[in-house]
Tab-separated table of N, CA and C in Angstrom:
chain	number	residue	atom	x	y	z
A	13	MET	N	0.537	-4.787	-18.423
A	13	MET	CA	1.260	-3.868	-17.717
A	13	MET	C	1.963	-4.451	-16.487
A	14	ASP	N	3.217	-4.036	-16.187
A	14	ASP	CA	3.966	-4.611	-15.064
A	14	ASP	C	3.438	-3.975	-13.697
A	15	ARG	N	3.851	-4.645	-12.634
A	15	ARG	CA	3.446	-4.248	-11.356
A	15	ARG	C	4.000	-2.794	-11.025
A	16	LYS	N	5.169	-2.588	-11.487
A	16	LYS	CA	5.699	-1.196	-11.109
A	16	LYS	C	5.006	-0.155	-11.792
A	17	THR	N	4.599	-0.350	-13.040
A	17	THR	CA	3.839	0.672	-13.692
A	17	THR	C	2.462	0.814	-13.105
A	18	LEU	N	1.928	-0.133	-12.849
A	18	LEU	CA	0.526	-0.249	-12.179
A	18	LEU	C	0.481	0.562	-10.858
A	19	VAL	N	1.576	0.366	-9.978
A	19	VAL	CA	1.620	0.988	-8.664
A	19	VAL	C	1.912	2.589	-8.897
A	20	GLU	N	2.908	2.898	-9.825
A	20	GLU	CA	3.262	4.226	-10.054
A	20	GLU	C	1.937	4.983	-10.605
A	21	GLU	N	1.255	4.452	-11.617
A	21	GLU	CA	-0.006	5.067	-12.165
A	21	GLU	C	-0.998	5.302	-11.094
A	22	SER	N	-1.188	4.138	-10.193
A	22	SER	CA	-2.199	4.376	-9.149
A	22	SER	C	-1.956	5.367	-8.054
A	23	ILE	N	-0.635	5.522	-7.754
A	23	ILE	CA	-0.304	6.446	-6.779
A	23	ILE	C	-0.445	7.922	-7.444
A	24	HIS	N	0.027	8.047	-8.657
A	24	HIS	CA	-0.056	9.445	-9.363
A	24	HIS	C	-1.587	9.747	-9.480
A	25	SER	N	-2.362	8.832	-9.830
A	25	SER	CA	-3.826	9.107	-9.970
A	25	SER	C	-4.410	9.507	-8.684
A	26	GLY	N	-4.141	8.805	-7.654
A	26	GLY	CA	-4.616	9.142	-6.381
A	26	GLY	C	-4.063	10.588	-5.840
A	27	GLU	N	-2.796	10.846	-6.108
A	27	GLU	CA	-2.341	12.194	-5.730
A	27	GLU	C	-2.982	13.197	-6.466
A	28	MET	N	-3.258	13.086	-7.795
A	28	MET	CA	-3.884	14.000	-8.604
A	28	MET	C	-5.320	14.323	-8.121
A	29	GLU	N	-5.877	13.292	-7.514
A	29	GLU	CA	-7.328	13.510	-6.914
A	29	GLU	C	-7.273	14.048	-5.484
A	30	GLY	N	-6.066	14.252	-5.030
A	30	GLY	CA	-5.944	14.864	-3.613
A	30	GLY	C	-5.764	13.872	-2.560
A	31	ALA	N	-5.434	12.570	-2.949
A	31	ALA	CA	-5.286	11.506	-1.822
A	31	ALA	C	-3.821	11.639	-1.266
A	32	TYR	N	-3.770	11.283	-0.059
A	32	TYR	CA	-2.564	11.280	0.630
A	32	TYR	C	-2.026	9.857	0.624
A	33	VAL	N	-0.793	9.698	0.179
A	33	VAL	CA	-0.195	8.499	-0.124
A	33	VAL	C	1.030	8.330	0.894
A	34	SER	N	0.811	7.512	1.945
A	34	SER	CA	1.780	7.497	3.014
A	34	SER	C	3.113	6.814	2.684
A	35	ALA	N	4.122	6.942	3.415
A	35	ALA	CA	5.489	6.326	3.200
A	35	ALA	C	5.270	4.853	3.526
A	36	GLU	N	4.333	4.459	4.418
A	36	GLU	CA	4.052	3.184	4.849
A	36	GLU	C	3.461	2.351	3.637
A	37	PHE	N	2.478	2.984	3.052
A	37	PHE	CA	1.929	2.386	1.708
A	37	PHE	C	2.927	2.281	0.733
A	38	ARG	N	3.828	3.304	0.435
A	38	ARG	CA	4.832	3.126	-0.484
A	38	ARG	C	5.799	2.027	-0.236
A	39	LYS	N	6.109	1.773	0.998
A	39	LYS	CA	7.011	0.694	1.344
A	39	LYS	C	6.249	-0.719	0.976
A	40	ASP	N	5.053	-0.671	1.393
A	40	ASP	CA	4.322	-1.938	1.109
A	40	ASP	C	4.243	-2.178	-0.429
A	41	ALA	N	3.849	-1.064	-1.114
A	41	ALA	CA	3.658	-1.209	-2.550
A	41	ALA	C	5.047	-1.530	-3.231
A	42	ASP	N	6.045	-1.149	-2.667
A	42	ASP	CA	7.350	-1.654	-3.212
A	42	ASP	C	7.539	-3.104	-2.919
A	43	GLU	N	7.156	-3.638	-1.884
A	43	GLU	CA	7.228	-4.995	-1.600
A	43	GLU	C	6.385	-5.806	-2.556
A	44	TYR	N	5.256	-5.249	-2.973
A	44	TYR	CA	4.411	-5.879	-3.986
A	44	TYR	C	5.168	-5.834	-5.417
A	45	VAL	N	5.676	-4.642	-5.710
A	45	VAL	CA	6.459	-4.443	-6.953
A	45	VAL	C	7.492	-5.670	-7.130
A	46	LYS	N	8.230	-5.720	-6.053
A	46	LYS	CA	9.367	-6.732	-5.994
A	46	LYS	C	8.891	-8.099	-6.082
A	47	GLY	N	7.510	-8.394	-5.856
A	47	GLY	CA	6.967	-9.817	-5.859
A	47	GLY	C	7.221	-10.465	-4.509
A	48	ASN	N	7.490	-9.610	-3.609
A	48	ASN	CA	7.611	-10.241	-2.079
A	48	ASN	C	6.155	-10.422	-1.492
A	49	ILE	N	5.136	-9.748	-1.853
A	49	ILE	CA	3.866	-10.049	-1.331
A	49	ILE	C	2.854	-10.024	-2.475
A	50	PRO	N	1.899	-10.732	-2.360
A	50	PRO	CA	0.737	-10.630	-3.278
A	50	PRO	C	-0.149	-9.393	-3.078
A	51	ILE	N	-0.933	-9.101	-4.166
A	51	ILE	CA	-1.823	-8.084	-3.987
A	51	ILE	C	-2.651	-8.089	-2.902
A	52	GLU	N	-3.096	-9.299	-2.476
A	52	GLU	CA	-4.061	-9.464	-1.404
A	52	GLU	C	-3.402	-8.956	-0.162
A	53	ASP	N	-2.185	-9.184	0.024
A	53	ASP	CA	-1.514	-8.664	1.351
A	53	ASP	C	-1.308	-7.194	1.225
A	54	LEU	N	-1.099	-6.608	0.054
A	54	LEU	CA	-0.988	-5.184	-0.028
A	54	LEU	C	-2.316	-4.626	0.336
A	55	MET	N	-3.496	-5.119	-0.182
A	55	MET	CA	-4.760	-4.610	0.127
A	55	MET	C	-5.041	-4.775	1.712
A	56	ARG	N	-4.759	-5.966	2.250
A	56	ARG	CA	-4.855	-6.165	3.717
A	56	ARG	C	-4.218	-5.269	4.482
A	57	ARG	N	-2.921	-4.849	4.121
A	57	ARG	CA	-2.095	-4.068	4.927
A	57	ARG	C	-2.696	-2.526	4.942
A	58	THR	N	-3.072	-2.329	3.660
A	58	THR	CA	-3.701	-0.862	3.512
A	58	THR	C	-4.879	-0.756	4.223
A	59	LYS	N	-5.815	-1.646	4.157
A	59	LYS	CA	-7.040	-1.705	5.079
A	59	LYS	C	-6.864	-1.549	6.418
A	60	ARG	N	-5.835	-2.440	6.930
A	60	ARG	CA	-5.580	-2.437	8.397
A	60	ARG	C	-5.035	-1.097	8.853
A	61	ARG	N	-4.256	-0.378	7.988
A	61	ARG	CA	-3.708	0.892	8.361
A	61	ARG	C	-4.831	1.948	8.669
A	62	TRP	N	-5.886	1.788	8.028
A	62	TRP	CA	-7.087	2.657	8.058
A	62	TRP	C	-8.134	2.261	9.102
A	63	ASP	N	-7.819	1.124	9.756
A	63	ASP	CA	-8.868	0.509	10.770
A	63	ASP	C	-8.899	1.448	11.869
A	64	PRO	N	-10.117	1.883	12.231
A	64	PRO	CA	-10.120	2.903	13.395
A	64	PRO	C	-9.896	2.141	14.629
A	65	LYS	N	-9.979	0.872	14.736
A	65	LYS	CA	-9.724	0.010	15.969
A	65	LYS	C	-8.225	-0.203	16.203
A	66	ARG	N	-7.365	-0.014	15.138
A	66	ARG	CA	-5.999	-0.201	15.145
A	66	ARG	C	-5.189	0.587	16.121
A	67	LYS	N	-4.444	0.110	16.884
A	67	LYS	CA	-3.548	0.816	17.822
A	67	LYS	C	-2.371	1.459	17.006
A	68	LYS	N	-2.122	2.609	17.420
A	68	LYS	CA	-0.966	3.343	16.870
A	68	LYS	C	0.319	2.523	17.046
A	69	GLY	N	1.237	2.352	16.008
A	69	GLY	CA	2.310	1.623	16.143
A	69	GLY	C	2.205	0.168	16.011
A	70	ALA	N	1.030	-0.347	15.637
A	70	ALA	CA	0.897	-1.785	15.555
A	70	ALA	C	1.584	-2.277	14.182
A	71	SER	N	2.263	-3.414	14.346
A	71	SER	CA	3.026	-3.938	13.179
A	71	SER	C	1.971	-4.516	12.209
A	72	HIS	N	2.598	-4.884	11.108
A	72	HIS	CA	1.872	-5.496	9.972
A	72	HIS	C	1.602	-7.056	10.341
A	73	ALA	N	2.149	-7.602	11.241
A	73	ALA	CA	2.150	-9.007	11.451
A	73	ALA	C	0.793	-9.296	12.075
A	74	GLY	N	0.340	-10.592	11.729
A	74	GLY	CA	-0.973	-10.845	12.411
A	74	GLY	C	-1.917	-11.362	11.419
Protein backbone atom coordinates (compact mmCIF):
# COMPACT_ATOMS: atom_id res chain seq x y z
CA MET A 1 0.00 0.00 0.00
CA ASP A 2 1.29 3.49 -0.80
CA ARG A 3 1.70 6.33 1.71
CA LYS A 4 -1.29 8.30 0.47
CA THR A 5 -3.66 5.34 0.86
CA LEU A 6 -2.28 4.52 4.31
CA VAL A 7 -2.76 8.09 5.52
CA GLU A 8 -6.25 8.40 4.03
CA GLU A 9 -7.35 5.11 5.58
CA SER A 10 -5.83 6.01 8.94
CA ILE A 11 -7.56 9.39 9.02
CA HIS A 12 -10.87 7.86 7.95
CA SER A 13 -10.61 5.14 10.58
CA GLY A 14 -9.83 7.68 13.29
CA GLU A 15 -12.73 9.89 12.28
CA MET A 16 -15.10 6.90 12.26
CA GLU A 17 -14.04 6.25 15.86
CA GLY A 18 -14.71 9.89 16.77
CA ALA A 19 -11.11 11.15 16.72
CA TYR A 20 -10.40 14.78 15.91
CA VAL A 21 -7.93 15.12 13.01
CA SER A 22 -6.46 18.62 13.01
CA ALA A 23 -5.44 20.70 10.02
CA GLU A 24 -1.91 20.68 11.47
CA PHE A 25 -1.81 16.89 11.38
CA ARG A 26 -3.21 16.83 7.85
CA LYS A 27 -0.46 19.23 6.73
CA ASP A 28 2.23 17.07 8.34
CA ALA A 29 0.65 13.91 6.89
CA ASP A 30 0.73 15.51 3.45
CA GLU A 31 4.47 16.16 3.90
CA TYR A 32 4.89 12.47 4.75
CA VAL A 33 2.84 11.41 1.70
CA LYS A 34 5.01 13.60 -0.55
CA GLY A 35 8.11 11.93 0.89
CA ASN A 36 9.40 15.15 2.45
CA ILE A 37 9.55 13.69 5.96
CA PRO A 38 9.92 10.12 7.28
CA ILE A 39 7.24 8.45 9.39
CA GLU A 40 9.38 9.08 12.49
CA ASP A 41 9.10 12.84 11.96
CA LEU A 42 5.34 12.60 11.44
CA MET A 43 5.04 10.69 14.71
CA ARG A 44 7.36 13.08 16.55
CA ARG A 45 5.40 16.13 15.36
CA THR A 46 2.10 14.52 16.34
CA LYS A 47 3.34 13.60 19.82
CA ARG A 48 4.81 17.09 20.31
CA ARG A 49 1.47 18.66 19.40
CA TRP A 50 -0.21 16.77 22.25
CA ASP A 51 2.57 17.43 24.81
CA PRO A 52 0.95 19.25 27.75
CA LYS A 53 4.22 21.16 28.36
CA ARG A 54 4.24 22.58 24.81
CA LYS A 55 3.58 26.28 24.56
CA LYS A 56 0.81 27.36 22.23
CA GLY A 57 2.11 28.58 18.90
CA ALA A 58 5.39 26.63 19.19
CA SER A 59 6.90 25.66 15.87
CA HIS A 60 7.81 22.19 14.67
CA ALA A 61 11.51 23.04 14.72
CA GLY A 62 13.69 21.67 17.39
